[in-house]
Short mmCIF file of C-alpha atoms in Angstrom, two decimals:
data_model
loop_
_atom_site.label_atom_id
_atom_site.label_comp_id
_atom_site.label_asym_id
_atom_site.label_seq_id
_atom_site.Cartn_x
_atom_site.Cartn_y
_atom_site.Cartn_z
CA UNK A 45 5.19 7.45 25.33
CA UNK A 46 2.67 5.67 23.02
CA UNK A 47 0.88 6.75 20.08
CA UNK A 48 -2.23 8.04 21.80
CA UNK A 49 0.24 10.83 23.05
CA UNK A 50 -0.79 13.41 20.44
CA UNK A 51 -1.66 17.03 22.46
CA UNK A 52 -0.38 19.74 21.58
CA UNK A 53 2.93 20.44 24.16
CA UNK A 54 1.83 23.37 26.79
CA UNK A 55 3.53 26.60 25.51
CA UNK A 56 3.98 25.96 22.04
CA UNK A 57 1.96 27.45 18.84
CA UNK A 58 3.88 25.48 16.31
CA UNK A 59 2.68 23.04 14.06
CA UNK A 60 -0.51 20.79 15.09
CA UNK A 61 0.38 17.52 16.24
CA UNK A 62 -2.30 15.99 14.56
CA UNK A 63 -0.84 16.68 11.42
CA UNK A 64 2.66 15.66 12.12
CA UNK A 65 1.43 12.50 13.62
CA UNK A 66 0.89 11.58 9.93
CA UNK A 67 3.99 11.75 8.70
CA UNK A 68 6.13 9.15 7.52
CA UNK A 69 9.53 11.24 8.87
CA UNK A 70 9.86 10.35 12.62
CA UNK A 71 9.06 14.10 14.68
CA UNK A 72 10.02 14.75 17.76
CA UNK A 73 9.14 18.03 19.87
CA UNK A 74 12.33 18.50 22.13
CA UNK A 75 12.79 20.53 25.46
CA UNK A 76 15.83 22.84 24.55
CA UNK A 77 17.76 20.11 27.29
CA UNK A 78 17.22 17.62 25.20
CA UNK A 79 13.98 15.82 26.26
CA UNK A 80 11.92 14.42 24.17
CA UNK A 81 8.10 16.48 25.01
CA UNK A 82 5.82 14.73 22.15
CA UNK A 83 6.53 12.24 19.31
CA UNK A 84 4.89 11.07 16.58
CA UNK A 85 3.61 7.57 15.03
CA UNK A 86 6.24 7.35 12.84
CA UNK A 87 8.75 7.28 15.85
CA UNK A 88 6.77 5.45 17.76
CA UNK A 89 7.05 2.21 15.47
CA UNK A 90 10.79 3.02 14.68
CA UNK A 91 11.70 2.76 18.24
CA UNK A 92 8.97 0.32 19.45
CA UNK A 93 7.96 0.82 22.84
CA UNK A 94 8.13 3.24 25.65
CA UNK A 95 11.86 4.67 27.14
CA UNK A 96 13.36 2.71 29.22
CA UNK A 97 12.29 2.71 33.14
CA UNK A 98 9.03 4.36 32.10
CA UNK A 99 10.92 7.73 31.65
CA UNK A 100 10.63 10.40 28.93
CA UNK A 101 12.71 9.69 26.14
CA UNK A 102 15.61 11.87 25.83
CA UNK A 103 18.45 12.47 23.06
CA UNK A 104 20.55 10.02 24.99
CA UNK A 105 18.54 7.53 24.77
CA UNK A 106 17.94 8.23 21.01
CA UNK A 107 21.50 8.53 20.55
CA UNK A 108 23.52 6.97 23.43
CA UNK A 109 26.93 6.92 21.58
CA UNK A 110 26.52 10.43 19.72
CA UNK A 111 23.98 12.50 22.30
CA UNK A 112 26.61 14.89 22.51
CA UNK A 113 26.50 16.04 18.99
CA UNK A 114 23.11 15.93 18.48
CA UNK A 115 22.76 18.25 21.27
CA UNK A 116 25.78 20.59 20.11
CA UNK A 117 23.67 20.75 17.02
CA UNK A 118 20.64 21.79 19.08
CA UNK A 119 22.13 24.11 21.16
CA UNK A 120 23.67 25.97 17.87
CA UNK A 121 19.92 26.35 16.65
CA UNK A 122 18.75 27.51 20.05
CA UNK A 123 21.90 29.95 19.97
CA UNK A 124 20.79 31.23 15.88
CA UNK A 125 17.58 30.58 15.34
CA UNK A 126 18.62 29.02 11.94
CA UNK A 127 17.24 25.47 11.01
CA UNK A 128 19.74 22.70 10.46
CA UNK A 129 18.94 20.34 7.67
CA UNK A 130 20.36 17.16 5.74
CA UNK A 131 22.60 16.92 8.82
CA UNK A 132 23.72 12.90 9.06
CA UNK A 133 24.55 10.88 11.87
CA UNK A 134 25.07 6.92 12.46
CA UNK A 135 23.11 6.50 15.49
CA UNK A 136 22.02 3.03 17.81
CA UNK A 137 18.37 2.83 18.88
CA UNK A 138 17.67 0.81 22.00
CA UNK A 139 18.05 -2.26 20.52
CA UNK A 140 21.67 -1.60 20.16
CA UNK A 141 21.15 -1.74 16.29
CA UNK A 142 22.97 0.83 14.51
CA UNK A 143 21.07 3.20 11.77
CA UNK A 144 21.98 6.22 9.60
CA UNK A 145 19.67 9.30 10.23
CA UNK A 146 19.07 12.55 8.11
CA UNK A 147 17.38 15.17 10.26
CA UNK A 148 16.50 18.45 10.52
CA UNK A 149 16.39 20.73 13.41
CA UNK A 150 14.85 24.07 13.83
CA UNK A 151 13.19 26.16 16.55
CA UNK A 152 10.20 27.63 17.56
CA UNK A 153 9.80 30.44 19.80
CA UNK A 154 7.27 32.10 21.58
CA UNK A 155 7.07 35.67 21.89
CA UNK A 156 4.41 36.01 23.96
CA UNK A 157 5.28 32.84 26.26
CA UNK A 158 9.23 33.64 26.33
CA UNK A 159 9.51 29.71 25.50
CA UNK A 160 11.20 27.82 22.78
CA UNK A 161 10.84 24.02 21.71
CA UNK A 162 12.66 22.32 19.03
CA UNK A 163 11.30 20.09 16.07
CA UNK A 164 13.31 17.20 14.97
CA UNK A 165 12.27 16.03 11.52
CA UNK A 166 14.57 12.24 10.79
CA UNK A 167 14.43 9.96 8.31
CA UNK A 168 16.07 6.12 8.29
CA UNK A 169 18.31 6.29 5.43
CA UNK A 170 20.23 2.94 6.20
CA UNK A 171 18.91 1.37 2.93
CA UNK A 172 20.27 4.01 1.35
CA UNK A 173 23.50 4.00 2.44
CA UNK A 174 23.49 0.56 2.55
CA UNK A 175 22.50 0.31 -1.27
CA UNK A 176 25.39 2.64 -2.16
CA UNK A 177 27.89 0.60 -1.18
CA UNK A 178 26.38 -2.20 -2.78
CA UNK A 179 26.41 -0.33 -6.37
CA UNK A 180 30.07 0.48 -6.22
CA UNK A 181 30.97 -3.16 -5.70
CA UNK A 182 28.36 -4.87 -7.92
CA UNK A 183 28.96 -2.40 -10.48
CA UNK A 184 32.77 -2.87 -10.43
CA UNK A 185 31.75 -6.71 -10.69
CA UNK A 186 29.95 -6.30 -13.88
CA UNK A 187 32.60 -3.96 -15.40
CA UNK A 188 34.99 -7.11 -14.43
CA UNK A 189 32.77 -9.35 -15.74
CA UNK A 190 32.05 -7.74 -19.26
CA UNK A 191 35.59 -7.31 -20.08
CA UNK A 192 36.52 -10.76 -19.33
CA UNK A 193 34.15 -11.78 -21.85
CA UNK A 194 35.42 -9.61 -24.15
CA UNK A 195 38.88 -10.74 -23.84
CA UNK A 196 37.52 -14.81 -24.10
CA UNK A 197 35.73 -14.42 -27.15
CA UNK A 198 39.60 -12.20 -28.83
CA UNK A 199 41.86 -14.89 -27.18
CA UNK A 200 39.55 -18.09 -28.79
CA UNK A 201 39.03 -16.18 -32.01
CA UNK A 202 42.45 -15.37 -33.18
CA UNK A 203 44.51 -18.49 -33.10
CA UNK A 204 41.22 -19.99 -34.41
CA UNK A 205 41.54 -17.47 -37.76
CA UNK A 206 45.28 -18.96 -37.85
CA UNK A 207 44.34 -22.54 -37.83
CA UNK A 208 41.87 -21.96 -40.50
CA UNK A 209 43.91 -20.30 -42.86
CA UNK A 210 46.75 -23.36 -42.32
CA UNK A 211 43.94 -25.90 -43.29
CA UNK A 212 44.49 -23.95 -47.47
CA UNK A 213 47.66 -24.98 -47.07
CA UNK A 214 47.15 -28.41 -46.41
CA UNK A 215 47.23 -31.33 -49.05
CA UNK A 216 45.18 -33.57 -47.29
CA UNK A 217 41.65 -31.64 -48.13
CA UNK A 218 39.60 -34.26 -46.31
CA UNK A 219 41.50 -33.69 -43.33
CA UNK A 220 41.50 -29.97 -44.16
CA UNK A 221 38.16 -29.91 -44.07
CA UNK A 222 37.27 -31.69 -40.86
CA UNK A 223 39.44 -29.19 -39.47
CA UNK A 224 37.26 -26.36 -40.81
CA UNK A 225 34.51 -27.70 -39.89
CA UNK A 226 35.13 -28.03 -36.12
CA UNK A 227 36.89 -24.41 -36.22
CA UNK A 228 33.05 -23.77 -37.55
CA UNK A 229 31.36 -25.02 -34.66
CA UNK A 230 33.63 -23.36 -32.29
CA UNK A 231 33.41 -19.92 -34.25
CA UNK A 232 29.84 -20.67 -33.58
CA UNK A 233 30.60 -21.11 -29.88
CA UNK A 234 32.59 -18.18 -29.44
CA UNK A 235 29.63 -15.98 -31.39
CA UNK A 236 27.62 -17.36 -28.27
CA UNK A 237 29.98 -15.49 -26.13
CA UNK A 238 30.14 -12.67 -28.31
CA UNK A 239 25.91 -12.60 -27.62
CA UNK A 240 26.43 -12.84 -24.14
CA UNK A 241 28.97 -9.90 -23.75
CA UNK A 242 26.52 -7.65 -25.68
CA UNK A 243 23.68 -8.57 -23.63
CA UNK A 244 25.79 -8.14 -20.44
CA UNK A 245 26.68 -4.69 -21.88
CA UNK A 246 22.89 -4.18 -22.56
CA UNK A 247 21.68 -4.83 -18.85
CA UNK A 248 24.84 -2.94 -17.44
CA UNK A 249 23.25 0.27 -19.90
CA UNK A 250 19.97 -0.58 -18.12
CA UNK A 251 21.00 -0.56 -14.76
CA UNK A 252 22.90 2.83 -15.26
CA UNK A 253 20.47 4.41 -17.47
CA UNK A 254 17.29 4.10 -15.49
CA UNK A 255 17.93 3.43 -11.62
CA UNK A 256 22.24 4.70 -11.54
CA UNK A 257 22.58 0.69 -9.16
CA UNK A 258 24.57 -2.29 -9.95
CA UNK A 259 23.38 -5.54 -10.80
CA UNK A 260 20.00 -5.18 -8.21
CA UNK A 261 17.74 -7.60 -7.88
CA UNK A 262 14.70 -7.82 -10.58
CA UNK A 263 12.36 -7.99 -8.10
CA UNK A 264 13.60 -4.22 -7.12
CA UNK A 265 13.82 -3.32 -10.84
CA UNK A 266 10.35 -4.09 -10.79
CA UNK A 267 9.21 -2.45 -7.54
CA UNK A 268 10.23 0.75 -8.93
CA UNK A 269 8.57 0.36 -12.45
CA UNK A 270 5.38 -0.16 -10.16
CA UNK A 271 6.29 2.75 -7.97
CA UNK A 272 6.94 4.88 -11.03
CA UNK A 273 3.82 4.09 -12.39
CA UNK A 274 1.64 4.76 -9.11
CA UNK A 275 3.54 7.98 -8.81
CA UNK A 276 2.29 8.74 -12.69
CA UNK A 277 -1.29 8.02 -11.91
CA UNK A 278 -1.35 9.61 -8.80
CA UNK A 279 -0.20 13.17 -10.23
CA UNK A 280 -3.13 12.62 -13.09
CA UNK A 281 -5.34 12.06 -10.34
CA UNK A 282 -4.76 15.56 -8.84
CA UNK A 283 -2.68 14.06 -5.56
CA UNK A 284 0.85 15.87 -5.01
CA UNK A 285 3.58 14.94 -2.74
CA UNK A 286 2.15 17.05 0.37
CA UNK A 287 -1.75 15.38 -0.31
CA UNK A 288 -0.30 11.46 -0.73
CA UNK A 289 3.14 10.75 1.31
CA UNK A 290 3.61 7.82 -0.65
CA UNK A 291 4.50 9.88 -3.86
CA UNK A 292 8.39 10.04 -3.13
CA UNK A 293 10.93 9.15 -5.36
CA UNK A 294 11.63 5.50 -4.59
CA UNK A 295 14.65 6.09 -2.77
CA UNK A 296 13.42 8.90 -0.43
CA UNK A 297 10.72 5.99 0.80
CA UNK A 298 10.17 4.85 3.85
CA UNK A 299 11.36 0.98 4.54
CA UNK A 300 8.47 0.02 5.71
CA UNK A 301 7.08 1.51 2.30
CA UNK A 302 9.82 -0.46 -0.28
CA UNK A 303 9.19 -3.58 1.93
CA UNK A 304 5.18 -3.36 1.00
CA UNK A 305 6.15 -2.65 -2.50
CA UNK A 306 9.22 -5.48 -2.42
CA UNK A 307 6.59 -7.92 -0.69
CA UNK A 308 3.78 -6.99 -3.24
CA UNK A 309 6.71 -7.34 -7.03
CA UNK A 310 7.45 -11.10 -4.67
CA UNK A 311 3.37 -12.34 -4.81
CA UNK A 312 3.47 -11.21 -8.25
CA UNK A 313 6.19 -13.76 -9.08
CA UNK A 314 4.32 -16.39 -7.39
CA UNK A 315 1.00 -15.74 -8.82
CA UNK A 316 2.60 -15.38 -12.16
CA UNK A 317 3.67 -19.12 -11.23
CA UNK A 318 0.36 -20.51 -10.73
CA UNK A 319 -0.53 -19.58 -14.26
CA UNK A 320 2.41 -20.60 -15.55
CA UNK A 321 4.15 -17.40 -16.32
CA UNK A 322 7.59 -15.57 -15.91
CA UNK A 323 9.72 -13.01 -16.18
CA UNK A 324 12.60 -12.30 -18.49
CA UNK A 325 15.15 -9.94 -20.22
CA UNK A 326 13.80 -8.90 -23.47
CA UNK A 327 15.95 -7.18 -25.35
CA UNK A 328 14.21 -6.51 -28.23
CA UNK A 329 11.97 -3.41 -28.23
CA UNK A 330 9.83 -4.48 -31.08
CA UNK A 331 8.38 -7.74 -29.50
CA UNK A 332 4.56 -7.25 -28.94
CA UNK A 333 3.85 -7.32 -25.27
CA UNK A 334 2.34 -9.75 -23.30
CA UNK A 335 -1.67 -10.36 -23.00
CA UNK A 336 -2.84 -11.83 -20.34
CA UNK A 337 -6.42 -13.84 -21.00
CA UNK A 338 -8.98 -12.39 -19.17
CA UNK A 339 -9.89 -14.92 -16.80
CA UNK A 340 -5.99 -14.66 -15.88
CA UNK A 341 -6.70 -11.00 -14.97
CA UNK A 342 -9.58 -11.64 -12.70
CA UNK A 343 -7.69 -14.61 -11.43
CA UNK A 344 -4.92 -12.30 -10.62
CA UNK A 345 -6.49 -9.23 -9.62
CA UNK A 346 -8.57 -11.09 -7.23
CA UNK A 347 -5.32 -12.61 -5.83
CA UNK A 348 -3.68 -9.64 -5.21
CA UNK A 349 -6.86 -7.98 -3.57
CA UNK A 350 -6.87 -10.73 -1.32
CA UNK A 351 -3.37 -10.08 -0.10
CA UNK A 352 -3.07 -6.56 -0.26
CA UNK A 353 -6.26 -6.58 2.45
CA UNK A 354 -4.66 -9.45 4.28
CA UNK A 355 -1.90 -7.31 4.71
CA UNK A 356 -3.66 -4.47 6.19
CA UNK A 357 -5.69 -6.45 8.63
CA UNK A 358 -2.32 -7.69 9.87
CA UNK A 359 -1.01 -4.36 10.21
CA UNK A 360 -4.38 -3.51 12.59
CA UNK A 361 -6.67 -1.46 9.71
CA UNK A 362 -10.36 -1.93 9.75
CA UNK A 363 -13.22 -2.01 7.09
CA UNK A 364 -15.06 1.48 7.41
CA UNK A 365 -17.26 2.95 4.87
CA UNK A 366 -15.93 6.36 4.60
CA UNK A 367 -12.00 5.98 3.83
CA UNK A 368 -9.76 7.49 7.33
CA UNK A 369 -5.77 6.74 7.09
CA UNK A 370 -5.17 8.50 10.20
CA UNK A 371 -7.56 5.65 11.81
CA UNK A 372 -6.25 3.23 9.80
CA UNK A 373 -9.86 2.65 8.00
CA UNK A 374 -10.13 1.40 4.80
CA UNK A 375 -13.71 0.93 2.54
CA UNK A 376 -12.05 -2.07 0.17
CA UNK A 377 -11.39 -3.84 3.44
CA UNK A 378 -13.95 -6.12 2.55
CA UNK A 379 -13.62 -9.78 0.08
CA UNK A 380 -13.43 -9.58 -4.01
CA UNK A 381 -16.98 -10.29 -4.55
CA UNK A 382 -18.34 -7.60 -2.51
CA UNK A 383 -15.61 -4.99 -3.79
CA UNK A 384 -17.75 -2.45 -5.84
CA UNK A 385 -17.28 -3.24 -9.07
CA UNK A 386 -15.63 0.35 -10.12
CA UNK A 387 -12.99 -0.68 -7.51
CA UNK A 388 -12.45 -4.16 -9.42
CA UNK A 389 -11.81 -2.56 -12.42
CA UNK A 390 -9.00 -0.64 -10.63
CA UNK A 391 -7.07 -3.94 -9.86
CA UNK A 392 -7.97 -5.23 -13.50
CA UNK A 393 -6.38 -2.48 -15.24
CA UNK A 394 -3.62 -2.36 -12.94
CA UNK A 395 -2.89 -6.32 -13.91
CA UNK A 396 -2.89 -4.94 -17.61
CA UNK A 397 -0.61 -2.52 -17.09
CA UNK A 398 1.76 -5.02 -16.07
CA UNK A 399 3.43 -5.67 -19.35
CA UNK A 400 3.94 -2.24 -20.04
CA UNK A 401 5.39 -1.31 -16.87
CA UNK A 402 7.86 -4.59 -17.51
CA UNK A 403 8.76 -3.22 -20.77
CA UNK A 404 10.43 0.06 -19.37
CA UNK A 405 12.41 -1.73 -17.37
CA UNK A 406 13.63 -3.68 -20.53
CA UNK A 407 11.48 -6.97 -18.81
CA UNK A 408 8.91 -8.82 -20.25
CA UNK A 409 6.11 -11.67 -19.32
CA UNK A 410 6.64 -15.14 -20.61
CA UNK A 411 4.82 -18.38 -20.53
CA UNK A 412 6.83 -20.93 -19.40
CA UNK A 413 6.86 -24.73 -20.52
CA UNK A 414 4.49 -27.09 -18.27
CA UNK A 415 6.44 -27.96 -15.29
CA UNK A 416 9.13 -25.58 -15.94
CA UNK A 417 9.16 -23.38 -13.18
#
């Protein structure tokens, strides 16, 4: 069953395939048995080929070690009529690799035809789950970690307070004050650690306040900023979740989705390399934010032009001049210099905007030493 398999199934007067080919949820049209009648390009891609022998796919191929309740689940919607939603089940795709799926079932009859077919709405939600496991036990680390310093810096500071106070008692002042002295530089020392605990305690108040994960990756820190931000202009620009797909909150996205985003935050570390540029914690909100010179901006927005249309030629999209997602055409498929020059400025700005999307994220742009990266 390939993706050129869109007509409408005989006997149904549900939703157009055409427009649930689109979507990024996988969509299958079931036979109330369990066979799989149409699917769409979503699906198609997630399972990556035809069923095996040439047949029709079927929920036990879908779902060879859990078939059975997937189709107790259908047969109790055939039986009510009432949808079933956020249902989850592990499941193992052909491949034998296992995944966690959130679907939704419901069914549509025909009056007229005395037929009924069933729609099966899933989403991937591995990452998800995945992620949420990671948080607890990151998270738990940090807590671990914060406290420890804590208790360093109390259990160096202390006895240190005792020796000083000895050193008044001591005839020998030159001696005395050597003494004080070192207990000075290692006062200093333990104020270092001091710094360090409340900076740890300032990312961990980060990480909870704005994304709820434990000690992620910056690069995914920064992929949401970006995705934030695109969601922001998008709504100014009139688009909605139902007109643009890709206006989800970040962790309702598809992985093919995050791992565009993830792949786009990782050229912007390297390009921010080549001009010899980085990113850091800044923990001070009144710091001015970075500039970038303007021939770093065309520089860079040029750059990632370049690879964002790399990217779709890989994934089969074509240069066409009136704009057709569904076909996979693109008008900006085409190199920097012949971009119109409205279109540039898009890219520009969006460089610019790369400070300020840093800075909500408690990040910032530096320039790094020659040779220091």
């Amino acid at each position: 069953m390939g993706e050129k398999m869109i007509k409408q199934p005989t006997g149904t007067t549900g939703p157009s395939t055409d427009a649930l080919d689109g979507v990024s949820e996988w969509v299958l049209i079931l036979k109330p048995e369990g066979i799989v009648e149409w699917s769409n390009r979503a699906f198609n891609e997630f399972m990556g080929g035809q069923a095996p022998g040439g047949t029709q796919w079927n929920i036990r191929h879908l779902f060879p070690a859990d078939s059975e309740r997937v189709m107790d689940d259908i047969r109790d919607v055939i039986g009510t009529g009432q949808l079933r939603s956020g249902i989850i089940h592990p499941v193992q795709g052909i491949d034998g690799e296992r995944k966690v799926i959130r679907y939704t079932v419901l069914r549509h009859k025909d009056p007229a035809l005395d037929t009924c077919v069933i729609y099966l709405y899933g989403l991937d939600i591995t990452d998800t789950i995945e992620m949420e496991e990671l948080k607890k036990t990151a998270f738990s680390q940090i807590e671990k970690n914060i406290e420890q310093f804590a208790i360093l810096g109390d259990h160096l500071r202390n006895p240190l307070t005792a020796i000083v106070g000895l050193c008044d008692l001591l005839e020998e002042r030159e001696i005395a004050e050597k003494i004080q002295a070192r207990a000075r530089e290692i006062d200093d020392l333990i104020t270092q650690i001091d710094r360090g605990w409340i900076d740890s305690e300032k990312v961990r108040n980060i990480i909870r306040k704005y994304y709820d994960i434990g000690a992620a990756g910056t690069h995914e820190l920064v992929a949401r900023a970006i995705h934030e931000e695109y969601i922001a202009l998008q709504k100014k620009a009139g688009e909605t979740p139902e007109t643009n797909l890709s206006m989800r909150p970040w962790d309702e996205l598809p992985r093919r989705l995050k791992e565009s985003n993830l792949r786009q935050v990782e050229d912007i570390w390297r390009a921010f390399h080549t001009i010899n540029c980085s990113i850091a914690l800044s923990t001070d909100s009144r710091e001015p934010l970075f500039a970038f010179t303007e021939s770093e901006v065309e520089f860079l927005s040029e750059r990632e032009h370049e690879q964002w249309m790399a990217e779709r030629l890989k994934k089969g999209w074509v240069y066409g001049r009136v704009r057709d997602d569904q076909q996979k055409i693109h008008n900006c498929i085409i190199p920097w210099d012949q971009l119109p020059e409205v279109e540039r400025e898009k890219d520009r700005n969006a460089v610019r905007a790369l400070p300020a999307i840093l800075a909500k994220v408690y990040l910032k742009i530096i320039r790094l030493e020659q040779g220091k990266y």
